[in-house]
mmCIF file of C-alpha atoms in Angstrom:
data_model
loop_
_atom_site.group_PDB
_atom_site.id
_atom_site.type_symbol
_atom_site.label_atom_id
_atom_site.label_comp_id
_atom_site.label_asym_id
_atom_site.label_seq_id
_atom_site.Cartn_x
_atom_site.Cartn_y
_atom_site.Cartn_z
ATOM 1 C CA MET A 282 -16.334 3.962 -1.718
ATOM 2 C CA PRO A 283 -17.613 1.613 1.159
ATOM 3 C CA THR A 284 -20.257 0.655 -1.074
ATOM 4 C CA SER A 285 -18.716 -0.183 -3.999
ATOM 5 C CA LEU A 286 -15.469 -1.937 -1.703
ATOM 6 C CA ALA A 287 -18.335 -4.187 -0.209
ATOM 7 C CA HIS A 288 -19.360 -4.680 -3.892
ATOM 8 C CA HIS A 289 -15.461 -6.116 -4.676
ATOM 9 C CA TYR A 290 -15.653 -8.575 -1.998
ATOM 10 C CA HIS A 291 -19.407 -9.707 -2.208
ATOM 11 C CA GLN A 292 -20.032 -9.620 -5.860
ATOM 12 C CA ALA A 293 -19.076 -13.405 -6.616
ATOM 13 C CA LEU A 294 -19.693 -14.591 -2.582
ATOM 14 C CA ARG A 295 -21.998 -17.854 -2.763
ATOM 15 C CA ASP A 296 -23.222 -17.860 0.509
ATOM 16 C CA GLN A 297 -25.725 -20.335 0.819
ATOM 17 C CA ASP A 298 -23.466 -22.687 -1.632
ATOM 18 C CA ILE A 299 -20.841 -22.590 0.768
ATOM 19 C CA LEU A 300 -23.064 -23.259 3.992
ATOM 20 C CA HIS A 301 -24.734 -26.192 1.955
ATOM 21 C CA GLN A 302 -21.039 -27.395 1.322
ATOM 22 C CA LEU A 303 -20.112 -27.456 4.615
ATOM 23 C CA ARG A 304 -23.216 -29.110 6.285
ATOM 24 C CA THR A 305 -22.766 -31.951 3.243
ATOM 25 C CA HIS A 306 -19.140 -32.349 3.776
ATOM 26 C CA TYR A 307 -18.658 -31.871 7.508
ATOM 27 C CA PRO A 308 -21.727 -32.944 9.414
ATOM 28 C CA ASP A 309 -20.348 -32.709 12.406
ATOM 29 C CA GLY A 310 -18.588 -29.145 12.027
ATOM 30 C CA PRO A 311 -15.841 -27.948 10.002
ATOM 31 C CA THR A 312 -12.527 -27.728 11.746
ATOM 32 C CA LEU A 313 -10.429 -24.843 11.252
ATOM 33 C CA HIS A 314 -7.810 -26.564 9.033
ATOM 34 C CA GLN A 315 -10.893 -27.937 6.887
ATOM 35 C CA LEU A 316 -11.994 -24.069 6.432
ATOM 36 C CA ALA A 317 -8.770 -22.567 5.920
ATOM 37 C CA PRO A 318 -9.103 -22.782 2.006
ATOM 38 C CA LEU A 319 -12.079 -20.883 2.401
ATOM 39 C CA ASP A 320 -11.436 -18.348 5.426
ATOM 40 C CA GLN A 321 -7.570 -18.068 5.681
ATOM 41 C CA LEU A 322 -7.636 -15.555 2.468
ATOM 42 C CA HIS A 323 -4.419 -13.505 3.157
ATOM 43 C CA ILE A 324 -1.171 -14.618 1.867
ATOM 44 C CA GLY A 325 0.748 -17.499 4.404
ATOM 45 C CA GLY A 326 -2.796 -19.409 5.367
ATOM 46 C CA ILE A 327 -3.315 -20.852 8.782
ATOM 47 C CA ALA A 328 0.237 -20.875 9.907
ATOM 48 C CA ALA A 329 0.680 -17.106 9.145
ATOM 49 C CA SER A 330 -2.681 -16.273 11.452
ATOM 50 C CA ALA A 331 -0.558 -18.323 14.207
ATOM 51 C CA ARG A 332 2.524 -16.098 13.842
ATOM 52 C CA LEU A 333 0.088 -12.938 14.279
ATOM 53 C CA LEU A 334 -2.076 -14.508 16.945
ATOM 54 C CA GLY A 335 1.431 -15.649 18.816
ATOM 55 C CA LEU A 336 2.617 -11.732 18.860
ATOM 56 C CA LEU A 337 -0.490 -11.057 21.192
ATOM 57 C CA ASP A 338 0.309 -10.843 24.871
ATOM 58 C CA PRO A 339 -1.455 -13.741 26.569
ATOM 59 C CA LYS A 340 -3.107 -11.284 29.158
ATOM 60 C CA SER A 341 -4.963 -9.164 26.166
ATOM 61 C CA GLN A 342 -8.395 -11.110 26.723
ATOM 62 C CA HIS A 343 -10.765 -8.917 24.527
ATOM 63 C CA ALA A 344 -9.162 -8.070 20.634
ATOM 64 C CA LEU A 345 -10.839 -6.619 17.876
ATOM 65 C CA ASP A 346 -9.902 -8.046 14.470
ATOM 66 C CA ILE A 347 -10.217 -5.344 11.708
ATOM 67 C CA GLY A 348 -11.361 -6.394 8.419
ATOM 68 C CA ALA A 349 -12.573 -10.273 9.669
ATOM 69 C CA GLY A 350 -13.779 -11.102 6.353
ATOM 70 C CA LEU A 351 -14.844 -14.661 7.205
ATOM 71 C CA GLY A 352 -13.450 -15.092 10.559
ATOM 72 C CA GLY A 353 -10.462 -17.122 9.949
ATOM 73 C CA LEU A 354 -8.460 -15.323 12.437
ATOM 74 C CA MET A 355 -11.466 -14.837 15.018
ATOM 75 C CA ARG A 356 -12.211 -18.603 15.035
ATOM 76 C CA GLN A 357 -8.636 -19.528 15.306
ATOM 77 C CA GLY A 358 -7.917 -16.568 18.077
ATOM 78 C CA ALA A 359 -10.951 -17.957 20.068
ATOM 79 C CA ALA A 360 -9.362 -21.430 20.051
ATOM 80 C CA GLN A 361 -6.558 -20.197 21.988
ATOM 81 C CA GLY A 362 -9.304 -18.484 24.691
ATOM 82 C CA PHE A 363 -9.176 -14.936 23.102
ATOM 83 C CA HIS A 364 -12.662 -13.109 23.172
ATOM 84 C CA ILE A 365 -12.699 -11.478 19.548
ATOM 85 C CA THR A 366 -14.716 -8.662 18.018
ATOM 86 C CA GLY A 367 -14.859 -8.979 14.068
ATOM 87 C CA LEU A 368 -15.353 -6.005 12.004
ATOM 88 C CA ASP A 369 -16.077 -5.799 8.483
ATOM 89 C CA ILE A 370 -17.506 -3.168 6.107
ATOM 90 C CA THR A 371 -19.121 -5.755 3.954
ATOM 91 C CA HIS A 372 -21.978 -7.199 5.789
ATOM 92 C CA ARG A 373 -22.597 -10.536 3.676
ATOM 93 C CA PHE A 374 -18.910 -11.040 5.138
ATOM 94 C CA SER A 375 -19.972 -10.468 8.645
ATOM 95 C CA ALA A 376 -23.087 -12.622 8.416
ATOM 96 C CA LEU A 377 -21.313 -15.724 6.543
ATOM 97 C CA ASN A 378 -18.293 -15.360 8.892
ATOM 98 C CA GLN A 379 -21.039 -15.731 11.911
ATOM 99 C CA ALA A 380 -22.837 -18.453 10.433
ATOM 100 C CA ILE A 381 -19.744 -20.369 9.393
ATOM 101 C CA SER A 382 -18.760 -20.067 13.224
ATOM 102 C CA ARG A 383 -21.440 -21.441 14.519
ATOM 103 C CA LEU A 384 -21.220 -24.359 12.255
ATOM 104 C CA ALA A 385 -17.412 -24.729 13.358
ATOM 105 C CA LEU A 386 -18.654 -24.733 16.895
ATOM 106 C CA SER A 387 -20.232 -27.463 16.507
ATOM 107 C CA HIS A 388 -16.812 -29.780 16.105
ATOM 108 C CA HIS A 389 -16.414 -31.158 19.472
ATOM 109 C CA THR A 390 -12.925 -30.161 19.668
ATOM 110 C CA ALA A 391 -13.846 -26.785 19.288
ATOM 111 C CA LYS A 392 -15.602 -25.961 22.537
ATOM 112 C CA ALA A 393 -13.005 -26.336 25.058
ATOM 113 C CA HIS A 394 -11.809 -23.196 26.348
ATOM 114 C CA HIS A 395 -13.243 -21.198 23.542
ATOM 115 C CA GLY A 396 -13.003 -17.472 23.852
ATOM 116 C CA LYS A 397 -16.580 -15.668 22.851
ATOM 117 C CA LEU A 398 -17.377 -14.101 19.127
ATOM 118 C CA ARG A 399 -18.832 -10.893 18.159
ATOM 119 C CA TRP A 400 -19.718 -9.794 14.763
ATOM 120 C CA VAL A 401 -20.024 -6.147 13.590
ATOM 121 C CA THR A 402 -20.860 -4.719 10.596
ATOM 122 C CA GLY A 403 -18.731 -1.211 10.115
ATOM 123 C CA ASP A 404 -16.337 1.292 8.702
ATOM 124 C CA ALA A 405 -12.852 1.444 10.488
ATOM 125 C CA CYS A 406 -12.675 4.826 10.248
ATOM 126 C CA ALA A 407 -15.624 5.292 12.669
ATOM 127 C CA LEU A 408 -15.308 2.273 14.990
ATOM 128 C CA PRO A 409 -18.673 1.796 16.919
ATOM 129 C CA PHE A 410 -17.352 1.229 19.833
ATOM 130 C CA ALA A 411 -16.335 3.130 23.241
ATOM 131 C CA GLN A 412 -12.681 4.272 24.282
ATOM 132 C CA THR A 413 -10.615 1.848 25.902
ATOM 133 C CA SER A 414 -12.889 -1.086 25.036
ATOM 134 C CA PHE A 415 -9.588 -3.228 23.889
ATOM 135 C CA ASP A 416 -6.888 -4.909 24.936
ATOM 136 C CA ALA A 417 -5.410 -5.582 21.160
ATOM 137 C CA VAL A 418 -6.265 -4.388 17.733
ATOM 138 C CA LEU A 419 -5.337 -7.024 14.914
ATOM 139 C CA PHE A 420 -5.109 -6.484 11.215
ATOM 140 C CA GLN A 421 -4.750 -9.072 8.373
ATOM 141 C CA HIS A 422 -4.476 -8.023 5.233
ATOM 142 C CA SER A 423 -7.156 -5.184 5.642
ATOM 143 C CA LEU A 424 -5.483 -1.576 6.283
ATOM 144 C CA MET A 425 -4.231 -1.533 2.354
ATOM 145 C CA ASN A 426 -8.161 -1.362 1.377
ATOM 146 C CA MET A 427 -8.230 1.854 3.713
ATOM 147 C CA PRO A 428 -7.930 4.980 2.113
ATOM 148 C CA ASP A 429 -7.105 7.119 5.445
ATOM 149 C CA PRO A 430 -4.770 5.243 7.502
ATOM 150 C CA ALA A 431 -4.235 8.041 10.119
ATOM 151 C CA ARG A 432 -7.588 8.225 10.688
ATOM 152 C CA VAL A 433 -7.985 4.258 11.152
ATOM 153 C CA LEU A 434 -4.776 4.229 13.400
ATOM 154 C CA ALA A 435 -6.424 7.391 15.690
ATOM 155 C CA GLU A 436 -9.608 5.095 16.092
ATOM 156 C CA CYS A 437 -7.376 2.315 16.983
ATOM 157 C CA ARG A 438 -5.754 4.095 19.368
ATOM 158 C CA ARG A 439 -9.284 5.413 20.699
ATOM 159 C CA VAL A 440 -10.626 2.009 21.505
ATOM 160 C CA LEU A 441 -7.411 0.610 23.041
ATOM 161 C CA ARG A 442 -7.106 0.596 26.650
ATOM 162 C CA PRO A 443 -3.602 2.012 27.933
ATOM 163 C CA ALA A 444 -0.527 -0.343 27.243
ATOM 164 C CA GLY A 445 -2.715 -1.869 24.610
ATOM 165 C CA GLN A 446 -1.353 -3.552 21.705
ATOM 166 C CA LEU A 447 -1.597 -3.378 17.757
ATOM 167 C CA VAL A 448 -0.370 -6.342 15.919
ATOM 168 C CA MET A 449 -0.250 -6.379 11.713
ATOM 169 C CA HIS A 450 0.110 -8.753 9.405
ATOM 170 C CA GLU A 451 0.127 -6.565 6.091
ATOM 171 C CA VAL A 452 0.761 -6.241 2.563
ATOM 172 C CA VAL A 453 3.149 -3.133 1.749
ATOM 173 C CA SER A 454 4.333 -1.712 -1.338
ATOM 174 C CA GLY A 455 7.726 -2.983 -2.504
ATOM 175 C CA PRO A 456 10.556 -1.258 -4.219
ATOM 176 C CA HIS A 457 9.587 -2.071 -7.671
ATOM 177 C CA SER A 458 5.820 -0.772 -6.602
ATOM 178 C CA GLU A 459 4.973 0.603 -10.010
ATOM 179 C CA ALA A 460 5.219 -3.056 -11.647
ATOM 180 C CA LEU A 461 1.709 -4.103 -9.592
ATOM 181 C CA ARG A 462 -0.329 -5.763 -11.231
ATOM 182 C CA PHE A 463 -4.312 -6.293 -10.891
ATOM 183 C CA PRO A 464 -6.650 -7.778 -10.085
ATOM 184 C CA VAL A 465 -5.542 -8.641 -6.781
ATOM 185 C CA PRO A 466 -7.641 -10.501 -4.119
ATOM 186 C CA TRP A 467 -8.007 -6.713 -2.399
ATOM 187 C CA ALA A 468 -8.566 -4.686 -5.374
ATOM 188 C CA GLU A 469 -9.709 -5.230 -8.955
ATOM 189 C CA GLY A 470 -7.687 -1.721 -9.504
ATOM 190 C CA PRO A 471 -5.924 0.993 -8.137
ATOM 191 C CA THR A 472 -9.059 2.394 -6.504
ATOM 192 C CA HIS A 473 -9.503 0.150 -3.536
ATOM 193 C CA SER A 474 -5.692 -0.664 -3.557
ATOM 194 C CA HIS A 475 -3.823 1.997 -0.604
ATOM 195 C CA LEU A 476 -0.840 0.264 -0.052
ATOM 196 C CA LEU A 477 2.116 1.866 2.107
ATOM 197 C CA SER A 478 5.331 1.534 2.348
ATOM 198 C CA LEU A 479 6.962 -0.247 5.471
ATOM 199 C CA SER A 480 8.532 3.081 6.327
ATOM 200 C CA GLN A 481 5.425 4.916 5.826
ATOM 201 C CA LEU A 482 3.488 2.283 7.663
ATOM 202 C CA THR A 483 6.163 2.491 10.763
ATOM 203 C CA GLN A 484 5.681 6.476 10.574
ATOM 204 C CA ARG A 485 2.205 6.352 10.513
ATOM 205 C CA LEU A 486 2.164 4.108 13.892
ATOM 206 C CA GLU A 487 4.835 6.562 15.325
ATOM 207 C CA ALA A 488 2.639 9.533 14.806
ATOM 208 C CA SER A 489 -0.403 7.740 16.221
ATOM 209 C CA GLY A 490 0.989 7.467 19.387
ATOM 210 C CA PHE A 491 2.121 3.743 18.946
ATOM 211 C CA ASN A 492 5.350 2.316 20.334
ATOM 212 C CA LEU A 493 7.130 0.004 17.771
ATOM 213 C CA GLN A 494 8.202 -3.390 19.493
ATOM 214 C CA HIS A 495 8.684 -6.050 16.713
ATOM 215 C CA CYS A 496 8.607 -5.737 12.832
ATOM 216 C CA LYS A 497 9.839 -8.347 10.456
ATOM 217 C CA ASP A 498 9.537 -8.841 6.568
ATOM 218 C CA TRP A 499 7.904 -12.594 5.972
ATOM 219 C CA SER A 500 8.128 -11.793 1.992
ATOM 220 C CA HIS A 501 10.502 -14.815 1.250
ATOM 221 C CA THR A 502 8.637 -17.024 3.190
ATOM 222 C CA ALA A 503 5.316 -15.665 1.712
ATOM 223 C CA LEU A 504 6.695 -16.291 -1.897
ATOM 224 C CA GLU A 505 7.590 -19.443 -1.297
ATOM 225 C CA TRP A 506 3.902 -20.280 0.430
ATOM 226 C CA ARG A 507 2.085 -18.400 -2.859
ATOM 227 C CA THR A 508 4.195 -20.664 -5.005
ATOM 228 C CA ARG A 509 2.580 -23.902 -3.514
ATOM 229 C CA GLN A 510 -1.034 -22.392 -2.951
ATOM 230 C CA ARG A 511 -0.472 -21.711 -6.763
ATOM 231 C CA GLN A 512 0.683 -25.147 -7.868
ATOM 232 C CA LYS A 513 -2.375 -26.562 -5.694
ATOM 233 C CA GLU A 514 -4.601 -24.266 -7.619
ATOM 234 C CA GLN A 515 -3.677 -25.254 -11.088
ATOM 235 C CA ALA A 516 -4.134 -29.027 -10.294
ATOM 236 C CA PRO A 517 -7.245 -30.716 -11.999
ATOM 237 C CA ARG A 518 -9.277 -31.418 -8.632
ATOM 238 C CA THR A 519 -12.342 -30.636 -6.997
ATOM 239 C CA ALA A 520 -11.819 -29.014 -3.708
ATOM 240 C CA VAL A 521 -14.665 -29.146 -1.184
ATOM 241 C CA LEU A 522 -13.839 -25.089 -0.476
ATOM 242 C CA SER A 523 -11.871 -22.728 -2.066
ATOM 243 C CA PRO A 524 -11.156 -18.966 -2.532
ATOM 244 C CA GLN A 525 -13.238 -19.069 -6.028
ATOM 245 C CA TRP A 526 -15.989 -19.534 -3.609
ATOM 246 C CA VAL A 527 -15.471 -16.454 -2.583
ATOM 247 C CA PHE A 528 -14.154 -14.595 -5.551
ATOM 248 C CA GLY A 529 -15.241 -16.406 -8.564
ATOM 249 C CA GLU A 530 -13.278 -17.122 -11.629
ATOM 250 C CA ARG A 531 -11.465 -14.384 -11.403
ATOM 251 C CA PHE A 532 -9.359 -15.472 -8.577
ATOM 252 C CA MET A 533 -7.557 -17.455 -11.006
ATOM 253 C CA GLN A 534 -6.032 -14.176 -12.405
ATOM 254 C CA MET A 535 -6.185 -12.864 -9.040
ATOM 255 C CA GLY A 536 -3.639 -15.734 -7.725
ATOM 256 C CA LYS A 537 -1.468 -15.516 -10.848
ATOM 257 C CA ASN A 538 -1.053 -11.896 -10.190
ATOM 258 C CA LEU A 539 -0.339 -12.247 -6.208
ATOM 259 C CA LEU A 540 2.420 -14.348 -6.932
ATOM 260 C CA GLU A 541 4.329 -12.093 -9.429
ATOM 261 C CA ASN A 542 3.710 -9.277 -7.592
ATOM 262 C CA LEU A 543 5.532 -11.204 -4.551
ATOM 263 C CA ALA A 544 8.287 -12.517 -7.183
ATOM 264 C CA ASN A 545 8.957 -8.931 -8.932
ATOM 265 C CA GLY A 546 8.803 -7.050 -5.687
ATOM 266 C CA ALA A 547 6.001 -5.013 -5.895
ATOM 267 C CA ILE A 548 4.811 -6.174 -2.592
ATOM 268 C CA HIS A 549 6.154 -7.039 0.623
ATOM 269 C CA VAL A 550 4.660 -8.919 3.562
ATOM 270 C CA VAL A 551 5.524 -7.724 7.142
ATOM 271 C CA GLU A 552 4.764 -8.370 10.521
ATOM 272 C CA ILE A 553 4.223 -5.736 12.961
ATOM 273 C CA SER A 554 3.814 -5.568 16.622
ATOM 274 C CA ALA A 555 3.245 -2.113 18.240
ATOM 275 C CA ARG A 556 2.176 -0.664 21.879
ATOM 276 C CA CYS A 557 0.348 2.346 23.009
#
């Protein structure tokens, strides 16, 4: 399972082309907004990441980003002073994340009050960290790839400190989940798509020892954002960076399906904050 899931994400990844593009177009180092078309691969982009980070307790110094991808959320959080460890099952994502972060940190605005970053390739079902290692755990469009959410949440509970925080910006199944169309960015087909309903997700959180503090359905705003993105993707232009540098030409169909899945209620997008 992990190998084939990693293959889904890296089969069209243009690692060296991306780094060459960044060095060529942003010789002084790319900013967070310049990187966003590449590393904010979730619904809502950089604004959604800001909302998610806004749920964190400012005292949460050390956070674990599970399913960190290319590191957009990590770098955005570090710019706010959080120390963030990014875990991803796709090693090429972790390596590229690290390389992009080094380039981004060369930008003069990225240096002040910057948190520390760490990159780990691993499986969320067996987190390679000691008990009570983190103040917070972040999920952004990643739990949906995990076939055993109970085990993942138990691992989160283990590595969190007492009163630690878990925050999520996740895709869940909507009222018309039977209408879900593939491919989507997180899966070519049903094999790697493990969407829970919102009620199932909150029940699993509570069963794992978390107390729900914040839960908001963000689907309407997500649909508006995805509609704007779809219009940009269809415009005849050559972008410096785009999701196609990660997913290849199949992203055009993925993006189309994502919009339709939001519009027809096959999926919803939610924000959640909970504590141990």
